[in-house]
PDB file of C-alpha atoms in Angstrom:
ATOM      1  CA  UNK A 770     -46.188 -13.503 -60.859  1.00 91.00           C
ATOM      2  CA  UNK A 771     -45.810  -9.906 -59.964  1.00 93.00           C
ATOM      3  CA  UNK A 772     -42.793  -7.821 -60.823  1.00 93.00           C
ATOM      4  CA  UNK A 773     -41.878  -4.155 -59.654  1.00 92.00           C
ATOM      5  CA  UNK A 774     -39.292  -2.247 -61.647  1.00 88.00           C
ATOM      6  CA  UNK A 775     -38.972   0.612 -59.230  1.00 88.00           C
ATOM      7  CA  UNK A 776     -38.993  -1.287 -56.145  1.00 92.00           C
ATOM      8  CA  UNK A 777     -37.109  -4.219 -57.422  1.00 94.00           C
ATOM      9  CA  UNK A 778     -39.116  -7.135 -56.336  1.00 96.00           C
ATOM     10  CA  UNK A 779     -40.471 -10.283 -57.846  1.00 97.00           C
ATOM     11  CA  UNK A 780     -43.319 -12.249 -56.214  1.00 97.00           C
ATOM     12  CA  UNK A 781     -43.566 -15.782 -57.311  1.00 98.00           C
ATOM     13  CA  UNK A 782     -47.393 -16.754 -56.764  1.00 97.00           C
ATOM     14  CA  UNK A 783     -48.101 -20.240 -55.841  1.00 97.00           C
ATOM     15  CA  UNK A 784     -51.710 -21.026 -55.952  1.00 93.00           C
ATOM     16  CA  UNK A 785     -53.754 -21.338 -52.679  1.00 93.00           C
ATOM     17  CA  UNK A 786     -51.128 -19.696 -50.534  1.00 95.00           C
ATOM     18  CA  UNK A 787     -52.604 -16.327 -49.915  1.00 93.00           C
ATOM     19  CA  UNK A 788     -51.063 -14.882 -53.078  1.00 94.00           C
ATOM     20  CA  UNK A 789     -54.065 -13.024 -54.249  1.00 92.00           C
ATOM     21  CA  UNK A 790     -53.932 -11.050 -50.912  1.00 93.00           C
ATOM     22  CA  UNK A 791     -50.463 -10.198 -51.495  1.00 94.00           C
ATOM     23  CA  UNK A 792     -50.933  -9.260 -55.062  1.00 92.00           C
ATOM     24  CA  UNK A 793     -53.900  -6.813 -53.989  1.00 91.00           C
ATOM     25  CA  UNK A 794     -51.507  -5.210 -51.328  1.00 93.00           C
ATOM     26  CA  UNK A 795     -48.577  -4.648 -53.873  1.00 93.00           C
ATOM     27  CA  UNK A 796     -50.242  -4.124 -57.214  1.00 88.00           C
ATOM     28  CA  UNK A 797     -49.860  -0.534 -56.837  1.00 87.00           C
ATOM     29  CA  UNK A 798     -46.199  -0.874 -57.163  1.00 86.00           C
ATOM     30  CA  UNK A 799     -46.167  -2.913 -60.244  1.00 79.00           C
ATOM     31  CA  UNK A 800     -45.478  -0.190 -62.758  1.00 60.00           C
ATOM     32  CA  UNK A 801     -44.326   3.406 -61.939  1.00 52.00           C
ATOM     33  CA  UNK A 802     -41.071   3.821 -63.865  1.00 50.00           C
ATOM     34  CA  UNK A 803     -40.233   5.971 -66.990  1.00 50.00           C
ATOM     35  CA  UNK A 804     -41.115   2.926 -69.446  1.00 48.00           C
ATOM     36  CA  UNK A 805     -44.554   1.964 -67.891  1.00 49.00           C
ATOM     37  CA  UNK A 806     -46.412   3.387 -70.591  1.00 51.00           C
ATOM     38  CA  UNK A 807     -44.648   1.479 -73.535  1.00 52.00           C
ATOM     39  CA  UNK A 808     -44.542  -1.597 -71.427  1.00 50.00           C
ATOM     40  CA  UNK A 809     -48.251  -1.560 -70.827  1.00 52.00           C
ATOM     41  CA  UNK A 810     -48.892  -1.044 -74.684  1.00 54.00           C
ATOM     42  CA  UNK A 811     -46.588  -3.965 -75.292  1.00 51.00           C
ATOM     43  CA  UNK A 812     -48.345  -6.069 -72.646  1.00 51.00           C
ATOM     44  CA  UNK A 813     -51.659  -5.392 -74.278  1.00 53.00           C
ATOM     45  CA  UNK A 814     -50.245  -6.307 -77.839  1.00 54.00           C
ATOM     46  CA  UNK A 815     -48.642  -9.405 -76.358  1.00 51.00           C
ATOM     47  CA  UNK A 816     -52.159 -10.793 -75.419  1.00 52.00           C
ATOM     48  CA  UNK A 817     -52.620 -11.146 -79.011  1.00 55.00           C
ATOM     49  CA  UNK A 818     -49.754 -13.484 -79.419  1.00 52.00           C
ATOM     50  CA  UNK A 819     -48.128 -16.426 -77.780  1.00 51.00           C
ATOM     51  CA  UNK A 820     -46.022 -16.777 -75.553  1.00 48.00           C
ATOM     52  CA  UNK A 821     -47.330 -13.646 -73.864  1.00 45.00           C
ATOM     53  CA  UNK A 822     -44.074 -13.465 -71.637  1.00 44.00           C
ATOM     54  CA  UNK A 823     -41.774 -13.310 -74.737  1.00 43.00           C
ATOM     55  CA  UNK A 824     -40.389  -9.875 -73.643  1.00 47.00           C
ATOM     56  CA  UNK A 825     -40.588 -10.595 -69.909  1.00 47.00           C
ATOM     57  CA  UNK A 826     -43.453  -8.112 -69.771  1.00 53.00           C
ATOM     58  CA  UNK A 827     -46.525 -10.577 -69.033  1.00 64.00           C
ATOM     59  CA  UNK A 828     -45.765 -13.799 -67.091  1.00 80.00           C
ATOM     60  CA  UNK A 829     -48.657 -16.074 -66.275  1.00 83.00           C
ATOM     61  CA  UNK A 830     -50.152 -15.591 -62.919  1.00 86.00           C
ATOM     62  CA  UNK A 831     -48.577 -18.773 -61.496  1.00 91.00           C
ATOM     63  CA  UNK A 832     -45.354 -18.699 -63.400  1.00 94.00           C
ATOM     64  CA  UNK A 833     -42.425 -20.330 -61.754  1.00 96.00           C
ATOM     65  CA  UNK A 834     -39.300 -18.311 -60.776  1.00 97.00           C
ATOM     66  CA  UNK A 835     -37.279 -20.243 -63.361  1.00 97.00           C
ATOM     67  CA  UNK A 836     -39.401 -18.559 -66.211  1.00 95.00           C
ATOM     68  CA  UNK A 837     -38.270 -15.000 -64.970  1.00 94.00           C
ATOM     69  CA  UNK A 838     -34.781 -16.252 -64.558  1.00 95.00           C
ATOM     70  CA  UNK A 839     -34.684 -17.485 -68.237  1.00 94.00           C
ATOM     71  CA  UNK A 840     -36.636 -14.657 -69.732  1.00 91.00           C
ATOM     72  CA  UNK A 841     -35.240 -11.464 -67.798  1.00 90.00           C
ATOM     73  CA  UNK A 842     -31.640 -10.046 -68.254  1.00 91.00           C
ATOM     74  CA  UNK A 843     -29.601 -12.013 -65.730  1.00 92.00           C
ATOM     75  CA  UNK A 844     -28.416  -8.878 -63.931  1.00 94.00           C
ATOM     76  CA  UNK A 845     -31.747  -7.573 -63.596  1.00 93.00           C
ATOM     77  CA  UNK A 846     -33.140 -10.755 -62.217  1.00 95.00           C
ATOM     78  CA  UNK A 847     -30.356 -11.023 -59.667  1.00 96.00           C
ATOM     79  CA  UNK A 848     -31.097  -7.546 -58.662  1.00 96.00           C
ATOM     80  CA  UNK A 849     -34.809  -8.287 -57.779  1.00 96.00           C
ATOM     81  CA  UNK A 850     -35.780  -9.304 -54.187  1.00 97.00           C
ATOM     82  CA  UNK A 851     -37.449 -12.512 -55.103  1.00 98.00           C
ATOM     83  CA  UNK A 852     -40.065 -14.161 -52.682  1.00 98.00           C
ATOM     84  CA  UNK A 853     -42.977 -16.573 -52.475  1.00 98.00           C
ATOM     85  CA  UNK A 854     -45.380 -18.168 -49.959  1.00 98.00           C
ATOM     86  CA  UNK A 855     -45.678 -21.754 -49.122  1.00 98.00           C
ATOM     87  CA  UNK A 856     -48.368 -23.617 -47.408  1.00 98.00           C
ATOM     88  CA  UNK A 857     -48.571 -27.001 -45.460  1.00 98.00           C
ATOM     89  CA  UNK A 858     -49.422 -29.434 -48.328  1.00 98.00           C
ATOM     90  CA  UNK A 859     -52.166 -31.243 -46.443  1.00 98.00           C
ATOM     91  CA  UNK A 860     -53.923 -27.962 -45.702  1.00 97.00           C
ATOM     92  CA  UNK A 861     -53.346 -26.693 -49.203  1.00 97.00           C
ATOM     93  CA  UNK A 862     -55.186 -29.730 -50.544  1.00 96.00           C
ATOM     94  CA  UNK A 863     -58.215 -29.154 -48.470  1.00 96.00           C
ATOM     95  CA  UNK A 864     -58.196 -25.486 -49.737  1.00 94.00           C
ATOM     96  CA  UNK A 865     -57.934 -26.883 -53.321  1.00 94.00           C
ATOM     97  CA  UNK A 866     -60.843 -29.162 -52.797  1.00 94.00           C
ATOM     98  CA  UNK A 867     -63.258 -26.483 -51.473  1.00 93.00           C
ATOM     99  CA  UNK A 868     -62.143 -24.225 -54.284  1.00 91.00           C
ATOM    100  CA  UNK A 869     -62.989 -26.618 -56.917  1.00 92.00           C
ATOM    101  CA  UNK A 870     -66.330 -27.454 -55.309  1.00 90.00           C
ATOM    102  CA  UNK A 871     -67.341 -23.736 -55.121  1.00 89.00           C
ATOM    103  CA  UNK A 872     -65.689 -22.540 -58.448  1.00 89.00           C
ATOM    104  CA  UNK A 873     -65.623 -25.593 -60.608  1.00 90.00           C
ATOM    105  CA  UNK A 874     -67.957 -28.182 -59.375  1.00 91.00           C
ATOM    106  CA  UNK A 875     -68.023 -30.073 -62.744  1.00 91.00           C
ATOM    107  CA  UNK A 876     -64.461 -31.098 -62.144  1.00 88.00           C
ATOM    108  CA  UNK A 877     -65.548 -32.984 -59.214  1.00 91.00           C
ATOM    109  CA  UNK A 878     -68.455 -34.991 -60.839  1.00 90.00           C
ATOM    110  CA  UNK A 879     -68.394 -38.601 -59.880  1.00 90.00           C
ATOM    111  CA  UNK A 880     -66.048 -37.648 -56.864  1.00 92.00           C
ATOM    112  CA  UNK A 881     -67.978 -38.603 -53.738  1.00 94.00           C
ATOM    113  CA  UNK A 882     -65.443 -37.441 -51.053  1.00 96.00           C
ATOM    114  CA  UNK A 883     -62.262 -35.764 -50.226  1.00 96.00           C
ATOM    115  CA  UNK A 884     -60.269 -38.977 -50.260  1.00 97.00           C
ATOM    116  CA  UNK A 885     -61.680 -39.742 -53.840  1.00 96.00           C
ATOM    117  CA  UNK A 886     -60.581 -36.405 -54.684  1.00 95.00           C
ATOM    118  CA  UNK A 887     -56.984 -36.906 -53.856  1.00 96.00           C
ATOM    119  CA  UNK A 888     -56.808 -40.444 -55.409  1.00 95.00           C
ATOM    120  CA  UNK A 889     -58.038 -38.940 -58.660  1.00 92.00           C
ATOM    121  CA  UNK A 890     -55.756 -35.695 -58.468  1.00 92.00           C
ATOM    122  CA  UNK A 891     -52.589 -37.452 -57.187  1.00 92.00           C
ATOM    123  CA  UNK A 892     -52.904 -40.556 -59.475  1.00 88.00           C
ATOM    124  CA  UNK A 893     -49.467 -41.002 -61.276  1.00 82.00           C
ATOM    125  CA  UNK A 894     -51.221 -42.233 -64.316  1.00 81.00           C
ATOM    126  CA  UNK A 895     -52.679 -38.777 -64.797  1.00 73.00           C
ATOM    127  CA  UNK A 896     -49.431 -37.239 -65.775  1.00 63.00           C
ATOM    128  CA  UNK A 897     -48.319 -33.667 -65.312  1.00 61.00           C
ATOM    129  CA  UNK A 898     -49.991 -32.600 -68.646  1.00 58.00           C
ATOM    130  CA  UNK A 899     -53.456 -33.595 -67.020  1.00 61.00           C
ATOM    131  CA  UNK A 900     -53.631 -31.279 -64.166  1.00 66.00           C
ATOM    132  CA  UNK A 901     -56.887 -31.152 -62.211  1.00 74.00           C
ATOM    133  CA  UNK A 902     -55.684 -28.013 -60.669  1.00 78.00           C
ATOM    134  CA  UNK A 903     -52.202 -26.249 -60.436  1.00 80.00           C
ATOM    135  CA  UNK A 904     -51.861 -27.171 -56.751  1.00 86.00           C
ATOM    136  CA  UNK A 905     -51.058 -30.831 -58.176  1.00 89.00           C
ATOM    137  CA  UNK A 906     -47.677 -29.399 -58.835  1.00 92.00           C
ATOM    138  CA  UNK A 907     -44.970 -29.276 -56.235  1.00 96.00           C
ATOM    139  CA  UNK A 908     -44.419 -25.918 -54.465  1.00 97.00           C
ATOM    140  CA  UNK A 909     -40.729 -26.671 -54.355  1.00 97.00           C
ATOM    141  CA  UNK A 910     -40.638 -26.644 -58.307  1.00 97.00           C
ATOM    142  CA  UNK A 911     -41.580 -22.883 -58.146  1.00 97.00           C
ATOM    143  CA  UNK A 912     -38.509 -21.723 -56.510  1.00 98.00           C
ATOM    144  CA  UNK A 913     -35.678 -23.711 -58.119  1.00 97.00           C
ATOM    145  CA  UNK A 914     -33.667 -24.019 -61.167  1.00 96.00           C
ATOM    146  CA  UNK A 915     -33.155 -27.039 -63.423  1.00 94.00           C
ATOM    147  CA  UNK A 916     -30.498 -28.394 -61.007  1.00 95.00           C
ATOM    148  CA  UNK A 917     -32.746 -27.961 -57.928  1.00 95.00           C
ATOM    149  CA  UNK A 918     -31.019 -24.914 -56.719  1.00 96.00           C
ATOM    150  CA  UNK A 919     -33.000 -22.388 -54.783  1.00 98.00           C
ATOM    151  CA  UNK A 920     -33.361 -19.147 -56.924  1.00 98.00           C
ATOM    152  CA  UNK A 921     -35.512 -16.951 -54.643  1.00 98.00           C
ATOM    153  CA  UNK A 922     -34.337 -14.877 -51.750  1.00 98.00           C
ATOM    154  CA  UNK A 923     -37.324 -15.432 -49.279  1.00 98.00           C
ATOM    155  CA  UNK A 924     -39.831 -18.034 -48.464  1.00 98.00           C
ATOM    156  CA  UNK A 925     -42.751 -16.863 -46.421  1.00 98.00           C
ATOM    157  CA  UNK A 926     -45.205 -19.345 -44.907  1.00 98.00           C
ATOM    158  CA  UNK A 927     -48.931 -19.118 -45.099  1.00 97.00           C
ATOM    159  CA  UNK A 928     -49.190 -20.144 -41.410  1.00 96.00           C
ATOM    160  CA  UNK A 929     -47.447 -16.941 -40.213  1.00 96.00           C
ATOM    161  CA  UNK A 930     -48.299 -14.703 -43.274  1.00 95.00           C
ATOM    162  CA  UNK A 931     -48.855 -11.478 -41.533  1.00 94.00           C
ATOM    163  CA  UNK A 932     -45.576 -11.642 -39.758  1.00 95.00           C
ATOM    164  CA  UNK A 933     -43.659 -12.861 -42.922  1.00 97.00           C
ATOM    165  CA  UNK A 934     -45.381 -10.117 -45.150  1.00 96.00           C
ATOM    166  CA  UNK A 935     -44.176  -7.479 -42.666  1.00 95.00           C
ATOM    167  CA  UNK A 936     -40.615  -8.794 -43.090  1.00 96.00           C
ATOM    168  CA  UNK A 937     -41.174  -8.787 -46.785  1.00 96.00           C
ATOM    169  CA  UNK A 938     -42.199  -5.096 -46.938  1.00 95.00           C
ATOM    170  CA  UNK A 939     -39.079  -4.222 -44.691  1.00 95.00           C
ATOM    171  CA  UNK A 940     -36.723  -5.897 -47.123  1.00 95.00           C
ATOM    172  CA  UNK A 941     -38.284  -4.325 -50.099  1.00 94.00           C
ATOM    173  CA  UNK A 942     -38.310  -0.874 -48.277  1.00 93.00           C
ATOM    174  CA  UNK A 943     -42.098  -0.235 -48.221  1.00 90.00           C
ATOM    175  CA  UNK A 944     -44.254   1.019 -45.431  1.00 85.00           C
ATOM    176  CA  UNK A 945     -46.440  -1.829 -44.595  1.00 76.00           C
ATOM    177  CA  UNK A 946     -49.423  -1.772 -46.709  1.00 78.00           C
ATOM    178  CA  UNK A 947     -52.701  -3.354 -45.494  1.00 81.00           C
ATOM    179  CA  UNK A 948     -52.945  -7.124 -46.373  1.00 85.00           C
ATOM    180  CA  UNK A 949     -56.465  -8.040 -47.215  1.00 82.00           C
ATOM    181  CA  UNK A 950     -58.148 -11.350 -46.514  1.00 78.00           C
ATOM    182  CA  UNK A 951     -59.295 -12.427 -49.961  1.00 66.00           C
ATOM    183  CA  UNK A 952     -60.819 -15.816 -51.333  1.00 64.00           C
ATOM    184  CA  UNK A 953     -60.991 -17.454 -47.999  1.00 66.00           C
ATOM    185  CA  UNK A 954     -62.986 -20.796 -48.083  1.00 65.00           C
ATOM    186  CA  UNK A 955     -66.100 -21.032 -45.830  1.00 69.00           C
ATOM    187  CA  UNK A 956     -67.546 -23.972 -44.349  1.00 72.00           C
ATOM    188  CA  UNK A 957     -64.403 -25.907 -43.751  1.00 84.00           C
ATOM    189  CA  UNK A 958     -62.877 -27.147 -40.464  1.00 92.00           C
ATOM    190  CA  UNK A 959     -59.155 -28.069 -39.414  1.00 95.00           C
ATOM    191  CA  UNK A 960     -57.418 -29.617 -42.403  1.00 97.00           C
ATOM    192  CA  UNK A 961     -56.592 -32.734 -40.214  1.00 97.00           C
ATOM    193  CA  UNK A 962     -60.285 -33.478 -39.882  1.00 97.00           C
ATOM    194  CA  UNK A 963     -60.474 -34.379 -43.600  1.00 97.00           C
ATOM    195  CA  UNK A 964     -57.816 -37.151 -43.501  1.00 98.00           C
ATOM    196  CA  UNK A 965     -57.823 -40.893 -43.266  1.00 97.00           C
ATOM    197  CA  UNK A 966     -54.678 -42.705 -42.971  1.00 98.00           C
ATOM    198  CA  UNK A 967     -54.786 -43.382 -46.759  1.00 97.00           C
ATOM    199  CA  UNK A 968     -55.405 -39.873 -47.730  1.00 98.00           C
ATOM    200  CA  UNK A 969     -52.648 -38.692 -45.532  1.00 98.00           C
ATOM    201  CA  UNK A 970     -50.187 -41.037 -47.156  1.00 97.00           C
ATOM    202  CA  UNK A 971     -51.246 -39.953 -50.644  1.00 97.00           C
ATOM    203  CA  UNK A 972     -50.045 -36.404 -49.790  1.00 98.00           C
ATOM    204  CA  UNK A 973     -47.066 -37.628 -48.059  1.00 98.00           C
ATOM    205  CA  UNK A 974     -45.938 -39.556 -51.169  1.00 96.00           C
ATOM    206  CA  UNK A 975     -46.841 -36.813 -53.833  1.00 96.00           C
ATOM    207  CA  UNK A 976     -45.481 -33.946 -51.995  1.00 97.00           C
ATOM    208  CA  UNK A 977     -42.345 -35.467 -50.402  1.00 97.00           C
ATOM    209  CA  UNK A 978     -39.981 -32.961 -51.916  1.00 97.00           C
ATOM    210  CA  UNK A 979     -42.097 -30.016 -50.544  1.00 98.00           C
ATOM    211  CA  UNK A 980     -42.206 -31.694 -46.910  1.00 98.00           C
ATOM    212  CA  UNK A 981     -38.481 -31.860 -47.052  1.00 96.00           C
ATOM    213  CA  UNK A 982     -37.696 -28.645 -48.429  1.00 96.00           C
ATOM    214  CA  UNK A 983     -40.041 -26.443 -46.363  1.00 97.00           C
ATOM    215  CA  UNK A 984     -40.211 -28.556 -43.135  1.00 96.00           C
ATOM    216  CA  UNK A 985     -43.764 -29.367 -42.831  1.00 97.00           C
ATOM    217  CA  UNK A 986     -45.378 -32.195 -40.967  1.00 96.00           C
ATOM    218  CA  UNK A 987     -48.939 -33.449 -40.556  1.00 94.00           C
TER     219      UNK A 987
END
């Protein structure tokens, strides 16, 4: 999550959706108001305690919008331009698979294929407390309150990120900063190449709420 107090925006960072690039482009606007110094000091002090976001100063990188809604003053939260980026769930799982293979290969010990990866990751018996990675969670959970109401103002799509980022900057009131391409997976092909009928069905079932809310299809 990235908050700007001067430019009044809040970015809800869903994993594997290009968020690292957006953070790099907008990080310079994070602070820059009269209380930046005290907030930075409090941020450093809060790292020695839990929860770190107790004052609304330091939210986890992939915090959901509801965390900010609950922790920040309501009027301030409502005044922010709140946005996120979502991604086709089938494509996102291929990205997740390659990320784990490259960054955390031990997590895939005994996992011989992409389909086996999905079977393990999306096994209902694992439970939410036993996440293989954060992309096991629904993207839709990042943008709604406890009643399922949408609480962000704009949902960008990874598939048209350049155009949507231009619109985000227009709404914030920024000249369009460069959007770097960071942490792109190498050695992968089109996501559809990875799926058997069984693997496709696993994603369809687990991410049904995302498919409905964001309008994605295979």
